[in-house]
Amino acid sequence: MTTRIDARFAELKQQGRSAFVTFVMAGDPDAKTSLDILKALPKAGADVIEIGMPFTDPMADGPSIQAAGLRALKGGMTLRKTLAMVRDFRKDDNATPIVLMGYYNPIYIYGVDSFLADAKEAGVDGLIIVDLPPEEDTELCIPAMKAGLNFIRLATPTTDDKRLPAVLANTSGFVYYVSITGITGAATADSNAVSEAVARIKRHTRLPVCVGFGIRTPDTARAIAENANGAVVGTAIVDVVRGSLDAEGRATPKTVPAVADLVSTLAQGVRGAKQAAE
Amino acid sequence: MNPNLPNSFRSGPDERGHFGIFGGRFVAETLMPLILDLEKAYADAKADPAFQAEMNVYLKDYVGRPSPLYFAERLTEHLGGAKIYLKREELNHTGSHKVNNVLGQIMVARRMGKKRIIAETGAGQHGVATATLCARFGLECVVYMGAVDVERQQPNVIRMEMLGATVVPVQSGARTLKDAMNDALRDWVTNVHNTFYCIGTVAGPHPYPMMVRDFQSIIGHETRKQMQEAEGRLPDSLVACIGGGSNAMGLFHPFLDDPSVEIFGVEAAGHGLTQLHAASLAGGRPGVLHGNRTYLLMDADGQIEEAHSISAGLDYPGIGPEHAWLHETGRVKYLSATDEEALAAFQLLSRLEGIIPALESAHAIAKLSELAPQRPKDHLMVVNLSGRGDKDVPQVGDILKGRKK
């Protein structure tokens, strides 16, 4: 089965370039602005979109993404509304892959089977669930595969060669390499170390490898995209959303254009890189 | 009662860390290799007689074990029913049961060659125990504590700093224990190569709930022996307070397969179960947080709700997964006590027995007025006095002073 994610990476491979993956928080700062941001992303150069599912206790995220999640929750965002947002986005765009990223509890409470059915129907292509390691694959990963959704696994600097096969076993779509040990938005990725790690992962899998955490600038994005099949930027985008809000934390006319500007600058960085050698 | 009862209530968790559907390992990939290392290091330590022998020396000469099992004669007379014994964990070095577990984990950390220890703390008792053992073994110690708790538990903050620990006030969320645990996990993800996370209760990813329970089970093992010596038989009932539930798990576990022993856990009902509280079994449902599946306080969308208790140590929206399982199987009965009931019990025990209990333990004492009078005079009831109230003296003093005005 070919998913939108598979199709997009095949297409990029033909074009000889790496993917630019953007992360935005669903409902930040409100549902309407968030949908407008989402719609602006492909035009600004996003090849794959990750949408954060807000959660009160995002243990692997730094202060920026945590605050974005809390802004969204304060604005009344729910998992159901996140799916509705994807459905709205799909009315105009049937090609850009959408990956939901977050933590397991809201999905567990929604009900795994109904969530997977609703997510598939809404036009979601993949899931990244931070707190579900391969040891808990029966919870969501295997049901997601059966439902036709990609389950994208995180590999990290602590995932050694012995453990990698277990991590990759049920992974599909792409592998998300976390470039640092730490939370989102903390350290800056070291492109040499990342390049070694990507090469190591590629010895174990034919899946595309995208790299995230610690990428904020077009230069870092370019350096990462030279060696990986994609570069993921989240915190920098979320920070631009925050910076555009008024004193009460509401969206302003600057919000959507500010995000689009940053995304197109970063996209130029990624597009300046050559496709990673296979 | 669940019809599919196990042959033993003491055999869990399974190899994947599950007690029924509860427990497990729900953590970021960065931490998984370390958690698997820890699981192995703990299994090795458990099988090594030298580890146990070394632990026993420290438990006796440093912690001051065994802790006494004291017949509370005046409290018994006052309540007019069951014969009440207090298991005196508050007499341990550092003033609570927390030291039993921290000693064990620090010894495992040393076997793993870890030089930096992090911990989260609510009331500060776990933080003080961790800071103490780190001082003893020359390890760097960083303690995460909600900013609200830093305010209301000043004596313990000062104590931790005197012991050489760095106390980090956590400003996120409600700035209490849950947020301290999130920040401790963030630190661990960041410094995973040299850092050991010393979890303070029977929660978190496997093997923590099992490991902490094992280290705390000394409470129940001693109680069995001491009650045999005092009365020539097992106790008839056990009572302990529950936040995460480590003191309770430690007392209960050695008795779980004795059907004659009634077991009661007491959650914090805060302002009442229909208002703000910290009773995850009475007011929550199963969910996944902080590395395990257990009962949690949350809204309809699976977002975690803030807990409230007068006691910073019970102010947590979850509970250890083994308690969740014991609740669903019906083996342990879970009750709850409000802030007001705990305050009253705090004063009652102070005045009748000359023992100022921690506000946490006062929740267990509070339920005695319901449990003890209904039982015959030859009924032997053991209450875990998990900690002493020195840390709560300023807070309770302020509340009582405010009421006199």
XYZ file of C-alpha atoms in Angstrom, chain B residues 6-331:
326
model
C -4.851 -14.520 40.470
C -3.425 -17.333 42.612
C -1.136 -14.804 44.199
C -1.360 -11.049 44.582
C 2.397 -10.905 45.031
C 3.689 -12.294 41.732
C 3.446 -9.117 39.647
C 4.489 -7.451 37.534
C 4.855 -9.644 34.436
C 8.084 -9.453 32.414
C 6.801 -6.381 30.551
C 6.047 -4.595 33.768
C 2.281 -5.027 33.825
C -0.029 -5.509 36.803
C -3.152 -6.572 34.899
C -3.581 -3.776 32.353
C -1.653 -1.310 34.516
C 2.046 -0.415 34.537
C 4.158 -0.797 31.399
C 6.827 1.439 29.890
C 5.434 4.550 28.249
C 8.499 6.724 27.775
C 10.401 8.472 25.005
C 12.806 6.308 22.988
C 15.777 8.262 24.383
C 15.083 6.763 27.803
C 14.301 3.198 26.779
C 17.883 1.912 26.562
C 18.578 3.284 30.027
C 15.400 1.804 31.441
C 16.359 -1.587 30.024
C 19.842 -1.187 31.554
C 18.262 -0.331 34.881
C 15.997 -3.346 34.717
C 19.027 -5.559 34.228
C 21.123 -3.806 36.873
C 18.327 -4.170 39.403
C 17.807 -7.858 38.578
C 21.552 -8.433 39.034
C 21.599 -6.542 42.324
C 18.575 -8.442 43.635
C 20.297 -11.754 42.911
C 23.557 -10.673 44.530
C 23.797 -11.565 48.237
C 26.548 -8.972 48.666
C 24.110 -6.231 47.589
C 21.558 -7.300 50.188
C 24.228 -7.628 52.867
C 25.515 -4.129 52.197
C 21.962 -2.751 52.186
C 21.279 -4.407 55.521
C 24.262 -2.701 57.145
C 23.077 0.725 56.006
C 19.447 -0.020 56.872
C 20.460 -0.886 60.425
C 23.214 1.604 61.203
C 22.394 4.572 58.963
C 18.615 4.461 58.553
C 18.014 3.093 62.049
C 15.922 0.052 61.220
C 13.969 -1.821 62.281
C 11.495 0.937 63.010
C 9.364 0.179 66.090
C 5.829 -1.168 66.016
C 4.254 0.876 68.783
C 0.987 0.112 70.578
C -0.909 3.425 70.599
C -2.732 2.894 73.878
C -4.343 6.300 74.277
C -5.484 6.462 70.658
C -6.951 2.968 71.067
C -8.800 4.013 74.230
C -10.024 7.188 72.569
C -11.487 5.413 69.538
C -12.819 2.482 71.564
C -12.430 -0.486 69.226
C -9.528 -2.159 67.454
C -6.137 -2.292 69.123
C -4.102 0.242 67.142
C -0.415 -0.146 66.430
C 1.666 2.478 64.662
C 4.501 1.398 62.394
C 6.992 4.137 63.194
C 8.524 4.977 59.797
C 8.777 8.588 60.951
C 11.640 7.531 63.217
C 13.851 6.635 60.262
C 16.798 8.867 59.483
C 15.449 11.825 57.439
C 12.023 11.410 59.038
C 10.029 9.217 56.670
C 9.796 5.916 54.828
C 11.339 7.544 51.745
C 14.877 6.701 52.856
C 14.276 2.923 52.439
C 13.740 3.316 48.718
C 16.362 5.988 48.138
C 19.040 3.879 49.826
C 18.165 0.996 47.509
C 18.137 3.096 44.353
C 21.371 4.890 45.220
C 23.058 1.535 45.731
C 21.796 0.432 42.291
C 22.958 3.750 40.784
C 26.438 3.173 42.220
C 26.543 -0.296 40.672
C 25.653 1.338 37.350
C 28.460 3.862 37.767
C 26.128 6.888 37.738
C 27.524 9.999 39.398
C 24.602 12.385 39.040
C 21.251 11.766 40.723
C 18.031 13.611 39.973
C 14.753 13.373 41.856
C 11.349 15.001 42.008
C 9.682 15.830 45.278
C 6.337 17.104 46.516
C 6.514 17.574 50.275
C 10.267 17.383 50.124
C 10.605 14.120 52.057
C 11.845 12.209 49.026
C 14.089 15.123 48.107
C 15.587 15.211 51.594
C 16.172 11.455 51.561
C 17.814 11.676 48.139
C 19.965 14.667 49.123
C 21.006 12.787 52.272
C 22.114 9.610 50.521
C 23.852 11.626 47.787
C 25.807 13.455 50.495
C 26.679 10.138 52.117
C 27.977 8.651 48.869
C 29.450 11.806 47.341
C 27.076 12.083 44.372
C 25.782 15.197 42.648
C 22.108 15.755 43.489
C 19.481 17.854 41.695
C 15.928 17.921 43.058
C 12.947 19.222 41.055
C 10.195 20.702 43.184
C 7.095 22.653 42.179
C 7.440 26.349 42.999
C 4.240 26.188 45.093
C 5.696 23.330 47.110
C 8.999 25.183 47.528
C 6.926 27.864 49.277
C 4.835 25.614 51.500
C 7.616 23.185 52.448
C 10.434 25.632 53.247
C 12.005 23.579 56.074
C 12.693 20.720 53.667
C 14.046 23.040 50.974
C 16.538 24.464 53.472
C 17.447 20.950 54.579
C 18.119 19.789 51.002
C 20.328 22.782 50.337
C 22.270 22.185 53.562
C 22.891 18.654 52.368
C 24.470 20.015 49.207
C 21.631 19.406 46.765
C 20.463 21.867 44.116
C 16.730 22.479 44.419
C 15.138 23.581 41.139
C 11.765 25.328 41.590
C 9.490 24.222 38.723
C 7.387 27.024 37.253
C 5.304 25.070 34.742
C 1.701 23.870 35.147
C 0.275 24.067 38.672
C 3.857 24.171 39.966
C 3.416 21.070 42.118
C 4.522 17.438 42.097
C 3.218 16.462 38.634
C 5.149 19.328 37.063
C 8.246 18.470 39.074
C 8.039 14.957 37.640
C 7.724 16.323 34.068
C 10.812 18.467 34.556
C 12.764 15.627 36.137
C 11.930 13.512 33.075
C 13.095 16.359 30.804
C 16.383 16.558 32.688
C 16.764 12.794 32.414
C 16.134 12.825 28.644
C 18.780 15.523 28.339
C 21.438 14.009 30.620
C 20.685 10.353 30.157
C 24.354 9.330 29.731
C 25.457 10.146 33.286
C 22.246 10.598 35.258
C 20.191 8.252 37.418
C 16.578 9.224 38.063
C 15.649 8.292 41.609
C 11.827 8.082 41.518
C 10.154 8.634 44.874
C 7.131 6.399 44.607
C 5.773 3.149 43.167
C 5.034 4.794 39.806
C 6.828 5.534 36.544
C 7.984 3.096 33.855
C 8.807 -0.512 34.712
C 10.951 -1.454 36.676
C 10.381 1.512 39.010
C 7.012 0.470 40.501
C 8.401 -2.995 41.258
C 11.802 -1.803 42.443
C 10.426 0.884 44.768
C 7.889 -1.602 46.145
C 10.635 -4.137 46.828
C 12.725 -1.569 48.696
C 9.715 -0.412 50.715
C 8.488 -3.930 51.493
C 10.827 -3.971 54.472
C 8.008 -2.074 56.241
C 5.586 -4.970 55.864
C 8.172 -7.679 56.515
C 9.162 -6.049 59.793
C 5.527 -5.551 60.727
C 4.799 -9.268 60.290
C 7.672 -10.206 62.543
C 6.995 -7.520 65.133
C 3.297 -8.334 65.372
C 4.121 -12.022 65.841
C 6.407 -11.020 68.690
C 3.888 -8.637 70.263
C 0.654 -10.598 69.820
C 1.655 -14.024 68.519
C -0.283 -13.630 65.272
C -0.756 -11.571 62.132
C -2.523 -8.216 62.232
C -6.200 -8.184 61.216
C -6.038 -4.956 59.250
C -3.587 -2.475 57.727
C -4.099 1.201 56.978
C -1.836 3.579 55.033
C -2.127 6.844 53.154
C -1.714 6.939 49.355
C -0.309 9.587 47.079
C 1.762 7.614 44.610
C 1.463 4.956 47.273
C 4.963 3.763 48.178
C 4.590 3.621 51.963
C 1.287 1.794 51.525
C 2.710 -0.635 48.971
C 5.627 -1.345 51.314
C 3.334 -2.184 54.220
C 0.726 -4.047 52.156
C 2.784 -6.206 49.835
C 4.003 -8.869 52.283
C 0.368 -9.345 53.454
C -1.433 -9.460 50.094
C -1.707 -13.259 50.121
C -3.028 -13.427 53.691
C -6.800 -13.394 53.172
C -7.467 -12.768 56.872
C -5.769 -9.372 56.647
C -8.056 -6.501 55.595
C -6.166 -3.768 53.793
C -7.122 -0.102 53.468
C -5.449 2.644 51.461
C -6.444 6.248 52.110
C -6.364 8.790 49.283
C -6.443 12.562 49.714
C -9.960 13.892 49.178
C -8.805 17.509 49.454
C -11.836 19.822 49.580
C -14.098 16.802 48.927
C -14.496 14.271 46.131
C -16.905 16.486 44.201
C -14.478 19.406 44.359
C -10.688 19.715 44.159
C -8.967 16.579 45.382
C -6.127 14.126 44.727
C -8.058 10.840 44.921
C -7.235 9.208 41.587
C -8.972 5.893 42.317
C -12.158 7.455 43.697
C -12.334 10.227 41.110
C -10.201 9.157 38.140
C -10.007 6.474 35.470
C -7.295 4.522 33.680
C -4.938 6.530 31.483
C -1.260 6.847 30.599
C 1.122 9.356 32.178
C 4.699 9.481 33.453
C 5.667 6.140 32.000
C 2.797 3.976 33.199
C -0.864 3.180 32.781
C -2.791 3.813 35.962
C -5.770 5.686 37.393
C -5.485 9.408 36.661
C -7.456 12.563 37.229
C -8.303 13.903 33.786
C -10.950 15.615 31.691
C -13.111 14.052 28.977
C -10.388 14.685 26.366
C -7.634 12.904 28.282
C -5.955 16.076 29.513
C -4.492 15.681 32.980
C -6.185 17.689 35.718
C -4.503 19.337 38.642
C -4.751 17.522 41.942
C -5.285 19.237 45.245
C -4.394 18.174 48.755
C -3.389 20.057 51.879
C -0.468 17.653 51.868
C 2.124 18.424 49.208
C 3.187 14.769 49.264
C -0.258 13.529 48.166
C -0.886 16.280 45.637
C -0.506 14.121 42.513
C -3.164 13.230 39.890
C -2.060 9.577 39.635
C -1.282 6.526 41.732
C 1.119 3.605 41.449
C -0.067 1.001 38.881
C -0.024 -1.868 41.374
C -2.536 0.019 43.516
C -4.732 0.502 40.442
C -4.655 -3.271 39.962
C -5.287 -4.040 43.648
C -8.236 -1.653 43.466
C -9.744 -3.378 40.422
C -9.217 -6.864 41.867
C -10.790 -5.686 45.120
C -7.913 -6.977 47.262
